[in-house]
mmCIF file of C-alpha atoms and ligand atoms in Angstrom:
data_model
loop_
_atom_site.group_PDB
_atom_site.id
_atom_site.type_symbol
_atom_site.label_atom_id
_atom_site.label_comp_id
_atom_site.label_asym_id
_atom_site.label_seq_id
_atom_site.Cartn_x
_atom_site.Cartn_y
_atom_site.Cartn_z
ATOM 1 C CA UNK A 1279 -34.528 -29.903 -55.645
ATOM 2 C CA UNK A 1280 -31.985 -32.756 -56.705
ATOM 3 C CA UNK A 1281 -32.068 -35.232 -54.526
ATOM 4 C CA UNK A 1282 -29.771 -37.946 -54.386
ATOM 5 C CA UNK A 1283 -31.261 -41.809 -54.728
ATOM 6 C CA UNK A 1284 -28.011 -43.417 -53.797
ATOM 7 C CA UNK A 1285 -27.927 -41.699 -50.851
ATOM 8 C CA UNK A 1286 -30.833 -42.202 -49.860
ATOM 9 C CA UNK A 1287 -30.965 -45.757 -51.295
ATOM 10 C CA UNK A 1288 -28.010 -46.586 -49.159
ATOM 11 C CA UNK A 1289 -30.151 -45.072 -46.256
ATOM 12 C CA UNK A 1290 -32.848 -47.708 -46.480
ATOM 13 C CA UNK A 1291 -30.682 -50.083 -46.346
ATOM 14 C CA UNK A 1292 -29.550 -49.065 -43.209
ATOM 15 C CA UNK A 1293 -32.880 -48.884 -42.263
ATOM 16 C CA UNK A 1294 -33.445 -52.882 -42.865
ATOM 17 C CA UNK A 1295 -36.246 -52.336 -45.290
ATOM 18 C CA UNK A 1296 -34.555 -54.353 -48.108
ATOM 19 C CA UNK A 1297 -35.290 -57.302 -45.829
ATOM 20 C CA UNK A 1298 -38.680 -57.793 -46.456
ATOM 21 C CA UNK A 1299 -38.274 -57.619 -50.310
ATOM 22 C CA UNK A 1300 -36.438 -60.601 -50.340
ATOM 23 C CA UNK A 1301 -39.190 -63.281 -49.856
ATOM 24 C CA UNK A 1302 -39.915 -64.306 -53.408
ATOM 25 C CA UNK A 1303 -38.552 -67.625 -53.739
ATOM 26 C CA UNK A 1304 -41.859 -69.072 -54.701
ATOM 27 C CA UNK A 1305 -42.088 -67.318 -58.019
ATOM 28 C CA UNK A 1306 -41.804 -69.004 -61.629
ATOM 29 C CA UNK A 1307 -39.256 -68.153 -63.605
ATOM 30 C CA UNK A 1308 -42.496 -66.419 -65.818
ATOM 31 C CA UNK A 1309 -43.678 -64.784 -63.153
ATOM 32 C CA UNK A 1310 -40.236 -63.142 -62.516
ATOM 33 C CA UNK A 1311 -40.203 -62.400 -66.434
ATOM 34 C CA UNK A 1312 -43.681 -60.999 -66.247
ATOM 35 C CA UNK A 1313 -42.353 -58.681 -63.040
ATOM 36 C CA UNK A 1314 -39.712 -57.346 -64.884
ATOM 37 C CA UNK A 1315 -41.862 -56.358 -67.813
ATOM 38 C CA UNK A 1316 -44.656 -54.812 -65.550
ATOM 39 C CA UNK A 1317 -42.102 -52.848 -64.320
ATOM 40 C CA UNK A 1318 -40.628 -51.700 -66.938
ATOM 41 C CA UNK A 1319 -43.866 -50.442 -68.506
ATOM 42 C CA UNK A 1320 -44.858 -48.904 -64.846
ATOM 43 C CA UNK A 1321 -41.323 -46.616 -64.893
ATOM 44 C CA UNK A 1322 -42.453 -45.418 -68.902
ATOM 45 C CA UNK A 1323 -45.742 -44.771 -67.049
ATOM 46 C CA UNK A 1324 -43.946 -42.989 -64.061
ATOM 47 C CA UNK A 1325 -42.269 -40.789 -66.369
ATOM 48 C CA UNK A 1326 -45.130 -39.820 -68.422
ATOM 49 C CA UNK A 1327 -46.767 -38.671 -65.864
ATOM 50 C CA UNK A 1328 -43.629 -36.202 -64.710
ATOM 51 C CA UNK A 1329 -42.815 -38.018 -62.095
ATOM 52 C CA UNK A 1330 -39.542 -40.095 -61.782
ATOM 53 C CA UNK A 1331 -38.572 -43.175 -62.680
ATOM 54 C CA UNK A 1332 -35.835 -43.238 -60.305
ATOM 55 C CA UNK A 1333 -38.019 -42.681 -57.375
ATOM 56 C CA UNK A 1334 -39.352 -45.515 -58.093
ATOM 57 C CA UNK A 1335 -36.209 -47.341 -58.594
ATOM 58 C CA UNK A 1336 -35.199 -46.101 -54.925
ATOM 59 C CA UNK A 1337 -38.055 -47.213 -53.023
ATOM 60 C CA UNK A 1338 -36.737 -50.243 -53.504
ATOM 61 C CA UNK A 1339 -33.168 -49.184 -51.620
ATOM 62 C CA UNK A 1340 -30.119 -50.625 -52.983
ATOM 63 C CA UNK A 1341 -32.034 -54.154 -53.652
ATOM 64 C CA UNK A 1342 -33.520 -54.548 -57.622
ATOM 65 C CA UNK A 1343 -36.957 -54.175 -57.672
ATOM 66 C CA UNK A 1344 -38.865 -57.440 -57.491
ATOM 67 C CA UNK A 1345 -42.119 -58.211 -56.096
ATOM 68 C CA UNK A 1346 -42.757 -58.405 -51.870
ATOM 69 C CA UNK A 1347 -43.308 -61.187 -50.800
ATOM 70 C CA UNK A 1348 -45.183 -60.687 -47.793
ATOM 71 C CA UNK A 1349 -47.669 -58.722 -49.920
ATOM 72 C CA UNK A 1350 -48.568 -61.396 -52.255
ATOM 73 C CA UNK A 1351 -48.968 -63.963 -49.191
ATOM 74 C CA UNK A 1352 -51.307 -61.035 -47.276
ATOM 75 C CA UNK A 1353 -53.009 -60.928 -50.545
ATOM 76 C CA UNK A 1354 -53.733 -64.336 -51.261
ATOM 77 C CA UNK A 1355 -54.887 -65.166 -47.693
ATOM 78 C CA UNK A 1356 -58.003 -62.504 -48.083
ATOM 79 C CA UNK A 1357 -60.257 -62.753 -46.398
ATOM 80 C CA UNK A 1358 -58.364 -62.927 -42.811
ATOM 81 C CA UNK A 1359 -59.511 -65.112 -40.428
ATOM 82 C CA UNK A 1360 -62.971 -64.212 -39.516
ATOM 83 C CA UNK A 1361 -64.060 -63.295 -35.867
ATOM 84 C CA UNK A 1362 -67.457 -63.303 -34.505
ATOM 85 C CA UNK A 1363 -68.488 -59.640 -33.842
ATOM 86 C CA UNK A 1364 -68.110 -59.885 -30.292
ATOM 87 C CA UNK A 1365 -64.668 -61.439 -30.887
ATOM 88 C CA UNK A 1366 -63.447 -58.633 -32.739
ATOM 89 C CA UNK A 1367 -65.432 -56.077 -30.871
ATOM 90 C CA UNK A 1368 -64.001 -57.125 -27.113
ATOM 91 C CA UNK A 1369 -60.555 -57.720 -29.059
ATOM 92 C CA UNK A 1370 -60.479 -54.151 -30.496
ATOM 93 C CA UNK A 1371 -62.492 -52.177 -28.042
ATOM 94 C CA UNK A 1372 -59.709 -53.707 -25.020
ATOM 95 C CA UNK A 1373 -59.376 -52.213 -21.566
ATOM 96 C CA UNK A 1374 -56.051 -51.617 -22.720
ATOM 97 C CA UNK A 1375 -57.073 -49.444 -25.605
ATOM 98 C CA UNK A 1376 -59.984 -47.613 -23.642
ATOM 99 C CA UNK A 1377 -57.525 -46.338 -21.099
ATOM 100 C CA UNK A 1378 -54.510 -45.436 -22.914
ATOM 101 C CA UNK A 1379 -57.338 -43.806 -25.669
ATOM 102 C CA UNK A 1380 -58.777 -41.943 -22.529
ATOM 103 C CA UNK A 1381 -55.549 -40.585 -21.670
ATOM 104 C CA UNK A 1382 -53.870 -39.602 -25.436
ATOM 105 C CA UNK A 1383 -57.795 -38.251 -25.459
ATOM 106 C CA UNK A 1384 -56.704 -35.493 -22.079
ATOM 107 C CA UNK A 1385 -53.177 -35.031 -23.217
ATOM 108 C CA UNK A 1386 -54.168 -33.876 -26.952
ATOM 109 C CA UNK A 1387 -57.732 -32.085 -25.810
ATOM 110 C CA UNK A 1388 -56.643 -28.719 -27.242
ATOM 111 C CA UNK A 1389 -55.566 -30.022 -30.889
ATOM 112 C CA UNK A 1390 -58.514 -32.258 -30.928
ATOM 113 C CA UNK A 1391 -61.022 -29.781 -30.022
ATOM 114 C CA UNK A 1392 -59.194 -27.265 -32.662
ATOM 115 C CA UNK A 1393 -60.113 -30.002 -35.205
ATOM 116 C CA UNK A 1394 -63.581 -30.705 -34.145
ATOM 117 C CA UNK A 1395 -64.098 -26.457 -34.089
ATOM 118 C CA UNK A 1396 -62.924 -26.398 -37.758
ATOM 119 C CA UNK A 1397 -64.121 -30.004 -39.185
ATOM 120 C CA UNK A 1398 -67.472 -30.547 -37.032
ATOM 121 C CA UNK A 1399 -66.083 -34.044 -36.304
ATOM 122 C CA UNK A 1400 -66.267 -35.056 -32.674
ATOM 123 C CA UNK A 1401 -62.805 -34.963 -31.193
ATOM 124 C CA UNK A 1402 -63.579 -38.825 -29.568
ATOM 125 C CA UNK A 1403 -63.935 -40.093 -33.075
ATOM 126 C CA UNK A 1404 -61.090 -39.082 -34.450
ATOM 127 C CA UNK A 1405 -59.135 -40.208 -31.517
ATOM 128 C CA UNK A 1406 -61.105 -44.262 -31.716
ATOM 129 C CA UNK A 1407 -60.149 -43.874 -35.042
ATOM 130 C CA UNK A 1408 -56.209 -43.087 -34.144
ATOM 131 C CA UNK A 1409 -56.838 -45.702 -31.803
ATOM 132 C CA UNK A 1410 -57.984 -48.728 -34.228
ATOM 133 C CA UNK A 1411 -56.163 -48.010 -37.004
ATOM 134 C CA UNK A 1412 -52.693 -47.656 -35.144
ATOM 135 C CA UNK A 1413 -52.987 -48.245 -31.180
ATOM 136 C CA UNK A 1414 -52.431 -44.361 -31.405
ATOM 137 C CA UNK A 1415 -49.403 -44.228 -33.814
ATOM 138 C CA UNK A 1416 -47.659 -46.666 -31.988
ATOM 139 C CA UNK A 1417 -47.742 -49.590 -34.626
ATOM 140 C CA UNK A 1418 -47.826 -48.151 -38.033
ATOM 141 C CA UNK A 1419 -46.241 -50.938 -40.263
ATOM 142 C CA UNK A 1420 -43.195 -51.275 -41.864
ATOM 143 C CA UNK A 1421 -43.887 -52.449 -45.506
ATOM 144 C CA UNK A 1422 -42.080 -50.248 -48.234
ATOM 145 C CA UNK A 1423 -45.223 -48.733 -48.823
ATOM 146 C CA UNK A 1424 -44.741 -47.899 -53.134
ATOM 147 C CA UNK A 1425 -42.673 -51.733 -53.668
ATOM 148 C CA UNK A 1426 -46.338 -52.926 -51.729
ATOM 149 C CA UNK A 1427 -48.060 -51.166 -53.991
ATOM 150 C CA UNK A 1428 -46.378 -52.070 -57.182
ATOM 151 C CA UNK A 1429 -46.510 -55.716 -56.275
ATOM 152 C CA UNK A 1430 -50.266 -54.596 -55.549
ATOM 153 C CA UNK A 1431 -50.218 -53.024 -59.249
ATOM 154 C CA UNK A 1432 -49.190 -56.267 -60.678
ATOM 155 C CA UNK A 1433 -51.335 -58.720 -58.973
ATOM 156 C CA UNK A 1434 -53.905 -58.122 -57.382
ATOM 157 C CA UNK A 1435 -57.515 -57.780 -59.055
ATOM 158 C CA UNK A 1436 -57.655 -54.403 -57.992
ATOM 159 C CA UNK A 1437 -54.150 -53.522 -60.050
ATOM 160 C CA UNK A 1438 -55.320 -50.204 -61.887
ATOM 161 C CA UNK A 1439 -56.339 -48.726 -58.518
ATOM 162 C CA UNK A 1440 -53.276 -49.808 -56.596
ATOM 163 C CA UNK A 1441 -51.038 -48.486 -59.992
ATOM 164 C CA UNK A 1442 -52.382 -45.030 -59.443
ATOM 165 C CA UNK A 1443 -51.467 -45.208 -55.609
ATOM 166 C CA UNK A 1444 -48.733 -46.094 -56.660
ATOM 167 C CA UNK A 1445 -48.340 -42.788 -58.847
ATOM 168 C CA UNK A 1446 -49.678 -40.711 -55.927
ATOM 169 C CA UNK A 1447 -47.028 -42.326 -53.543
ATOM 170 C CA UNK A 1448 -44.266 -40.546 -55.618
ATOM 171 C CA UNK A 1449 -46.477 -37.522 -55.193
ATOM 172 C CA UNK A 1450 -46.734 -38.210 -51.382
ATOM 173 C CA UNK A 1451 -42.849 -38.202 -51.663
ATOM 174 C CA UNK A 1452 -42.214 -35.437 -53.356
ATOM 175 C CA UNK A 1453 -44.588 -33.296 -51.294
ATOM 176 C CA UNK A 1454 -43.738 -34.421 -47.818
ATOM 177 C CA UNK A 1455 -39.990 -34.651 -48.153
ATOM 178 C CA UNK A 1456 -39.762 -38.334 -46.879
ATOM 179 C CA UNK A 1457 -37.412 -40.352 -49.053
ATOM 180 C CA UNK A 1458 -38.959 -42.946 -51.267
ATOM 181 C CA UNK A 1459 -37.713 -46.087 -49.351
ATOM 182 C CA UNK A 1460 -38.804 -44.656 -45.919
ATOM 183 C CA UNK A 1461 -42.456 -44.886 -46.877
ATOM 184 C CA UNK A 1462 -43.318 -47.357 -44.649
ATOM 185 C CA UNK A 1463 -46.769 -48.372 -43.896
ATOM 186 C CA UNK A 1464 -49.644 -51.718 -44.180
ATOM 187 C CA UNK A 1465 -48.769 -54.793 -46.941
ATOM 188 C CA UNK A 1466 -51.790 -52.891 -48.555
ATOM 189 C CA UNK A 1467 -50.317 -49.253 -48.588
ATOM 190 C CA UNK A 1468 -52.040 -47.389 -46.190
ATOM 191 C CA UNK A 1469 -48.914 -45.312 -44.022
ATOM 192 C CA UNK A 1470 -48.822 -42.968 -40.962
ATOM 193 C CA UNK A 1471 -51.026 -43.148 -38.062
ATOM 194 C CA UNK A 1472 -54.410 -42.764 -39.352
ATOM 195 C CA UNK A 1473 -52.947 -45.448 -41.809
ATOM 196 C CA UNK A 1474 -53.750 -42.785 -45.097
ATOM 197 C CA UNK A 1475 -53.731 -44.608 -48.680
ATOM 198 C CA UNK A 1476 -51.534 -42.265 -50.652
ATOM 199 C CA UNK A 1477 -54.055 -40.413 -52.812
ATOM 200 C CA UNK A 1478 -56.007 -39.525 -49.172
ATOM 201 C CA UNK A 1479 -52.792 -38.071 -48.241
ATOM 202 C CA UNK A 1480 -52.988 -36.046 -51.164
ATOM 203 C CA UNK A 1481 -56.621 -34.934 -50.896
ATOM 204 C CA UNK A 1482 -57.368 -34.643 -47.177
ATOM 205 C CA UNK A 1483 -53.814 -34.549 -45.563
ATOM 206 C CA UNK A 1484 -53.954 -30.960 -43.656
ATOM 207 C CA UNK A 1485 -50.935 -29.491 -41.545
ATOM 208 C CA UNK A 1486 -52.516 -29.428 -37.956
ATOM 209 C CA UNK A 1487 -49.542 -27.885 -36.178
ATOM 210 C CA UNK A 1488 -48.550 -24.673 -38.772
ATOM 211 C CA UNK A 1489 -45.246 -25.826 -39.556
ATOM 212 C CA UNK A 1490 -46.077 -26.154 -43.406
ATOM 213 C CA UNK A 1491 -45.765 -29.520 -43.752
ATOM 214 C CA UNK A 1492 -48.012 -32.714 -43.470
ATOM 215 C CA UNK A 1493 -46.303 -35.490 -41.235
ATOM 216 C CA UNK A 1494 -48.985 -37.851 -40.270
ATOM 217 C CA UNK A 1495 -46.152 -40.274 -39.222
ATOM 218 C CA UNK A 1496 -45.078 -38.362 -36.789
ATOM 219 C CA UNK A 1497 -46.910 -35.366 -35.903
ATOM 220 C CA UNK A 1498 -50.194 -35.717 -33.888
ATOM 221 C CA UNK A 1499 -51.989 -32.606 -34.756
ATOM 222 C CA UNK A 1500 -51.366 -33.165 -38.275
ATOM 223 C CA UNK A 1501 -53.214 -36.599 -38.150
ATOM 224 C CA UNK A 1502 -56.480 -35.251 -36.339
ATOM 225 C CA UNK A 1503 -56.056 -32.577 -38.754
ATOM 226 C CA UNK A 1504 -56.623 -35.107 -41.608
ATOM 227 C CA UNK A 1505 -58.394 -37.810 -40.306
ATOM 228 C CA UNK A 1506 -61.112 -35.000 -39.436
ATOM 229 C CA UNK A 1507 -60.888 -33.067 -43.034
ATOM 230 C CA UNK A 1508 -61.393 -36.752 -44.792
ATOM 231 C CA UNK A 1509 -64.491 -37.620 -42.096
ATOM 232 C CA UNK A 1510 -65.749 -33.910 -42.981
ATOM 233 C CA UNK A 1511 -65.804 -34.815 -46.476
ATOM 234 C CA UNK A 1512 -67.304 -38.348 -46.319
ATOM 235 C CA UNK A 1513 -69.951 -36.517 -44.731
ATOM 236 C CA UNK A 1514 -69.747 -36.654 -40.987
ATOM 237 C CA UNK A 1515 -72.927 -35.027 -38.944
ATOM 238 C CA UNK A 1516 -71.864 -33.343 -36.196
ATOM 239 C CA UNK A 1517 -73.304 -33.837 -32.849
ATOM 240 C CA UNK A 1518 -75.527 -36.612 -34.455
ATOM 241 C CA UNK A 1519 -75.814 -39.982 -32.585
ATOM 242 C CA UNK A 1520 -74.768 -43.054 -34.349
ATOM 243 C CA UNK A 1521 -76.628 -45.973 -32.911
ATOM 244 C CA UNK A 1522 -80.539 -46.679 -32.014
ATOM 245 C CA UNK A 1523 -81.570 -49.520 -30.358
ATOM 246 C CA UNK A 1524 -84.969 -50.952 -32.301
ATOM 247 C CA UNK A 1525 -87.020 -52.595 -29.217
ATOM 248 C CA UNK A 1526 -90.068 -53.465 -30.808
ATOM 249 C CA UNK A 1527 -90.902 -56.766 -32.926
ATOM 250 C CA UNK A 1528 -90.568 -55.609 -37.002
ATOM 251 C CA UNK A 1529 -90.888 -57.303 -39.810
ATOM 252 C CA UNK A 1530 -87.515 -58.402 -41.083
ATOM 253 C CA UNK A 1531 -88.300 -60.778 -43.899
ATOM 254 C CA UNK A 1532 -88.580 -58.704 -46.626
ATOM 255 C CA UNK A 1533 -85.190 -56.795 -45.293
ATOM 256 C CA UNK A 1534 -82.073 -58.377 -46.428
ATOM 257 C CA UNK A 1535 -79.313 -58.650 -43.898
ATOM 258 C CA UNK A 1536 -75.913 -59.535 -45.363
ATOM 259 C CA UNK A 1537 -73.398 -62.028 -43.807
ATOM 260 C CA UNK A 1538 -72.593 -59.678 -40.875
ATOM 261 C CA UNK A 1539 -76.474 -59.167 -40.372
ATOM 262 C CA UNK A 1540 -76.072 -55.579 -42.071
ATOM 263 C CA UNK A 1541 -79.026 -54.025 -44.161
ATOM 264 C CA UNK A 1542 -78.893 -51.553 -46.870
ATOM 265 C CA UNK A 1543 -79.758 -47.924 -46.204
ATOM 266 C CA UNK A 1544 -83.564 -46.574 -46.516
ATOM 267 C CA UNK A 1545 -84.904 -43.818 -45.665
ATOM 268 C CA UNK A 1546 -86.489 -42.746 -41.948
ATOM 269 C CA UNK A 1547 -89.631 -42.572 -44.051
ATOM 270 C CA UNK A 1548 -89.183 -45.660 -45.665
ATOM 271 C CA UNK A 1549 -88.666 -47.451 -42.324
ATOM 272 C CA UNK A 1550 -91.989 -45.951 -40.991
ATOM 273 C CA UNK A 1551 -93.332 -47.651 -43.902
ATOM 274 C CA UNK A 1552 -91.666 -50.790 -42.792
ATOM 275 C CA UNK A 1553 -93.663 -50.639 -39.211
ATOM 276 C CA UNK A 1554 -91.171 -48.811 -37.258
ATOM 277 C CA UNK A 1555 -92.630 -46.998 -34.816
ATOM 278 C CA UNK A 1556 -89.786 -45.134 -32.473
ATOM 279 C CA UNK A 1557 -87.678 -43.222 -34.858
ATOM 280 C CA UNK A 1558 -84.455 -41.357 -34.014
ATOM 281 C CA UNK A 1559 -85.306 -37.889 -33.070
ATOM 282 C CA UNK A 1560 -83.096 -35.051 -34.587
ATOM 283 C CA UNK A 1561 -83.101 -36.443 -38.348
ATOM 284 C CA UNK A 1562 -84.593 -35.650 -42.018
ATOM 285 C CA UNK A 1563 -87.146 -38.291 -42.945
ATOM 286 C CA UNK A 1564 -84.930 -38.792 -45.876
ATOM 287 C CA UNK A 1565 -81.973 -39.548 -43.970
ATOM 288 C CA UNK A 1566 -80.835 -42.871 -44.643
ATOM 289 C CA UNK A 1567 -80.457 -45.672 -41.649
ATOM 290 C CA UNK A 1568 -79.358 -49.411 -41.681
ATOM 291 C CA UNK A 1569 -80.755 -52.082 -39.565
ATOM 292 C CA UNK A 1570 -77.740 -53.670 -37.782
ATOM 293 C CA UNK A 1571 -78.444 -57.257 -36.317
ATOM 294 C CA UNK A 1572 -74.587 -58.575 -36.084
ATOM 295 C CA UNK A 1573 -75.729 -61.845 -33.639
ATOM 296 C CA UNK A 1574 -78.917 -63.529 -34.300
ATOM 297 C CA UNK A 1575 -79.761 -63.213 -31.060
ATOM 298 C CA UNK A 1576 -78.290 -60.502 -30.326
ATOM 299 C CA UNK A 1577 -79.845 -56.629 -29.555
ATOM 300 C CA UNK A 1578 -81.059 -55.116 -33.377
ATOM 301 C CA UNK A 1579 -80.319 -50.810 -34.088
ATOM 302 C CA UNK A 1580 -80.833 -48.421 -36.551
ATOM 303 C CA UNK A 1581 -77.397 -47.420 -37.378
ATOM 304 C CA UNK A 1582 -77.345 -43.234 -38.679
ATOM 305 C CA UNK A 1583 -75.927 -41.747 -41.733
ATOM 306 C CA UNK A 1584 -72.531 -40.977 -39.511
ATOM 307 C CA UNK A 1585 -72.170 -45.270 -39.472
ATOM 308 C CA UNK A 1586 -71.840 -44.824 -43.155
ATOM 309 C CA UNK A 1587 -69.445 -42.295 -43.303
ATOM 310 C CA UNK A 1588 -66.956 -44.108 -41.337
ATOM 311 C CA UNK A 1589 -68.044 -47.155 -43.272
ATOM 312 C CA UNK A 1590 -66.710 -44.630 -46.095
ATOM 313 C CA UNK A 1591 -63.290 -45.131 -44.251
ATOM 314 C CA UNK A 1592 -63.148 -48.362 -44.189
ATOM 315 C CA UNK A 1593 -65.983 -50.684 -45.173
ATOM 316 C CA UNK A 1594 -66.285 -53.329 -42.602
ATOM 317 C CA UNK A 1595 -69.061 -53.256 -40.081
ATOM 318 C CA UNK A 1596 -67.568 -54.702 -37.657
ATOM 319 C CA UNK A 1597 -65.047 -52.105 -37.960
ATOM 320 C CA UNK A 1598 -67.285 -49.075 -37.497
ATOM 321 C CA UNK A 1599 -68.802 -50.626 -34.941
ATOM 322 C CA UNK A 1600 -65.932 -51.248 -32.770
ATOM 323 C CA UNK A 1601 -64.845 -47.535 -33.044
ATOM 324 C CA UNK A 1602 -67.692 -46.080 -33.063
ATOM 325 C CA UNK A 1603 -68.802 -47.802 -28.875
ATOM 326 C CA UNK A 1604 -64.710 -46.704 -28.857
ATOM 327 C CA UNK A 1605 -65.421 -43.340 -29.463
ATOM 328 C CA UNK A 1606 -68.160 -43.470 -27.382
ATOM 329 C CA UNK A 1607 -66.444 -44.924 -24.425
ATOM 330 C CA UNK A 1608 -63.346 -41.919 -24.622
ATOM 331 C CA UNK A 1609 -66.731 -39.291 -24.475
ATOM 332 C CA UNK A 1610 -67.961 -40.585 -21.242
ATOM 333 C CA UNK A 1611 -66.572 -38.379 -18.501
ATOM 334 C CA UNK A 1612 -64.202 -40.215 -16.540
ATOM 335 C CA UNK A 1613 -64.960 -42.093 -13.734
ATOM 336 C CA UNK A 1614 -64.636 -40.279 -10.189
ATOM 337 C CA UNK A 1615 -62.493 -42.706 -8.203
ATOM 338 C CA UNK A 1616 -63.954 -44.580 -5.222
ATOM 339 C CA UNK A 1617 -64.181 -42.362 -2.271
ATOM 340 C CA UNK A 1618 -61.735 -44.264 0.137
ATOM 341 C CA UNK A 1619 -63.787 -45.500 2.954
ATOM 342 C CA UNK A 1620 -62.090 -44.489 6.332
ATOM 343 C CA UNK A 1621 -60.331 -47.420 8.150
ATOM 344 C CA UNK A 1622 -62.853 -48.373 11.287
ATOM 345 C CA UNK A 1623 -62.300 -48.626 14.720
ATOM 346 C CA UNK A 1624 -59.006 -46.284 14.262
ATOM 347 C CA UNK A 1625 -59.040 -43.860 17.313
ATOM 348 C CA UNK A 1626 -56.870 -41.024 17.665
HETATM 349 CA CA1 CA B 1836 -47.417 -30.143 -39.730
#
């Protein structure tokens, strides 16, 4: 298919994206120089791989490629601000986003529950997950996702992995007939509503809803579809609980909790070694549980195998946490309302 860049260049411009290439005032005149060699290189690269050069010239709309400036401030500032775990867990696990997550949950049963027949991953997951990751599609981001990446590619210390995102990006393109410059997504790449890096789109994005194509921008059943087949392969056990409280007194010393009070995996057998005397029922003795103590005086669990997989997502803690008691907040059946009590002393 020939598709035509100045078109679509002039599309995204439109579109406003150019805008948020512009903020690179703060660069040396060598790092400018070094840009413009990087890039250069990274098009010979493009090409060699068969994809095109020019589709990487149009991602950046009508505007010359140059690095984002917003991305290299996000980058920088890494770490974000840390909150406490309860901070982030009442900020992410909201009223707000328990309701309108128990709602999307009714109004999308049937594609959920198609997903959980097929993937084995519990429909409430994959809709905490939609729910974290994107308030449920509604915020997305609005980076150019491959100009992120490239600037990503050139300077961050994780260059040769964003590089071949950016590679799979053009892919992402190509296959899902979105225009270069409308990529949009996070300062860090990830697009659509389960906020995919490209090279997940490649390897786990599934159509949900049989029209041959996979929109996880915009189409629902193609994002459970997914965000279920990537959970399916990071190893998800379905039906498994996620989360044991530990109630009796054990020996901690000789377990090393990290900053966020979060243990390395062992064993069920290896924690019977360790003194523990309730295990989780419904496991192999080889599979492998953390001991999760996020407040030091706080309640301490066993966290399952499942934790991990969604750590496997995305490797924060106090991420999996948060939509994990999500998930498990949209499973509860819903509350019956209050019976109304009947008005007293009303005769007919
Ligand atoms: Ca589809």
């Amino acid at each position: 298919m020939r598709i035509n860049y100045a078109f679509l260049a002039a599309m995204a411009l439109l579109a406003g994206c150019a805008s948020l290439l512009r903020d690179e005032d703060n660069l040396s005149a060598e790092d400018r120089a070094a840009f413009r060699a990087f890039y250069a290189s990274l098009r010979q690269e493009v090409a060699l791989r068969g994809l095109s050069p020019d589709a990487l010239d149009a991602s950046y709309g009508t505007e010359s490629p140059r690095p984002v400036g917003p991305v290299l401030k996000a980058e920088k500032k890494q770490p974000e601000v840390v909150n406490t775990f309860a901070q982030y867990t009442t900020r992410v696990v909201s009223p707000f986003r328990v309701e309108k997550g128990q709602r999307l949950y009714t109004e999308n049963l049937d594609a959920l529950e198609k997903v959980q027949a097929q993937t084995g991953v519990s429909a409430s997951v994959i809709t905490a997950l939609w729910g974290v990751e994107t308030s449920y599609g509604s915020v997305q981001g609005d980076h150019p996702v491959i100009p992120a990446l490239v600037t990503l590619a050139w300077k961050s210390h994780r260059g040769n992995f964003f590089k071949n995102q950016v590679f799979d990006a053009l892919k992402v393109s190509e296959k899902s007939g979105k225009a270069p410059a409308e990529l949009k997504g996070s300062w860090a790449g990830a697009m659509g509503q389960c906020q995919f890096m490209p090279s997940n789109y490649l390897a786990y994005g599934r159509d949900g809803n049989g029209d041959s194509k996979v929109d996880i921008w915009a189409t629902p059943e193609d994002v459970f579809a997914s965000a279920g087949t990537f959970l399916h392969a990071l190893g998800w056990q379905q039906g498994k609980g996620w989360k044991f409280p530990v109630t009796q007194k054990i020996r901690t010393s000789h377990i090393k909790l990290n900053s966020r009070g979060l243990s390395a995996p062992y064993t069920l057998a290896e924690w019977k070694n360790h003194g523990l005397k309730q295990l989780p029922e419904g496991f192999r003795s080889t599979d492998k549980f953390r001991l999760y103590r996020p407040e030091e005086d706080g309640p301490t669990y066993l966290l399952s195998p499942n934790f991990d997989v969604i750590l496997g997502w995305n490797n924060s803690s106090y991420f999996v946490f948060a939509v994990l008691t999500l998930a498990d907040k949209l499973a509860e059946p819903p509350t019956e309302p209050e019976p109304e009590t009947p008005a007293e002393g009303v005769a007919e």
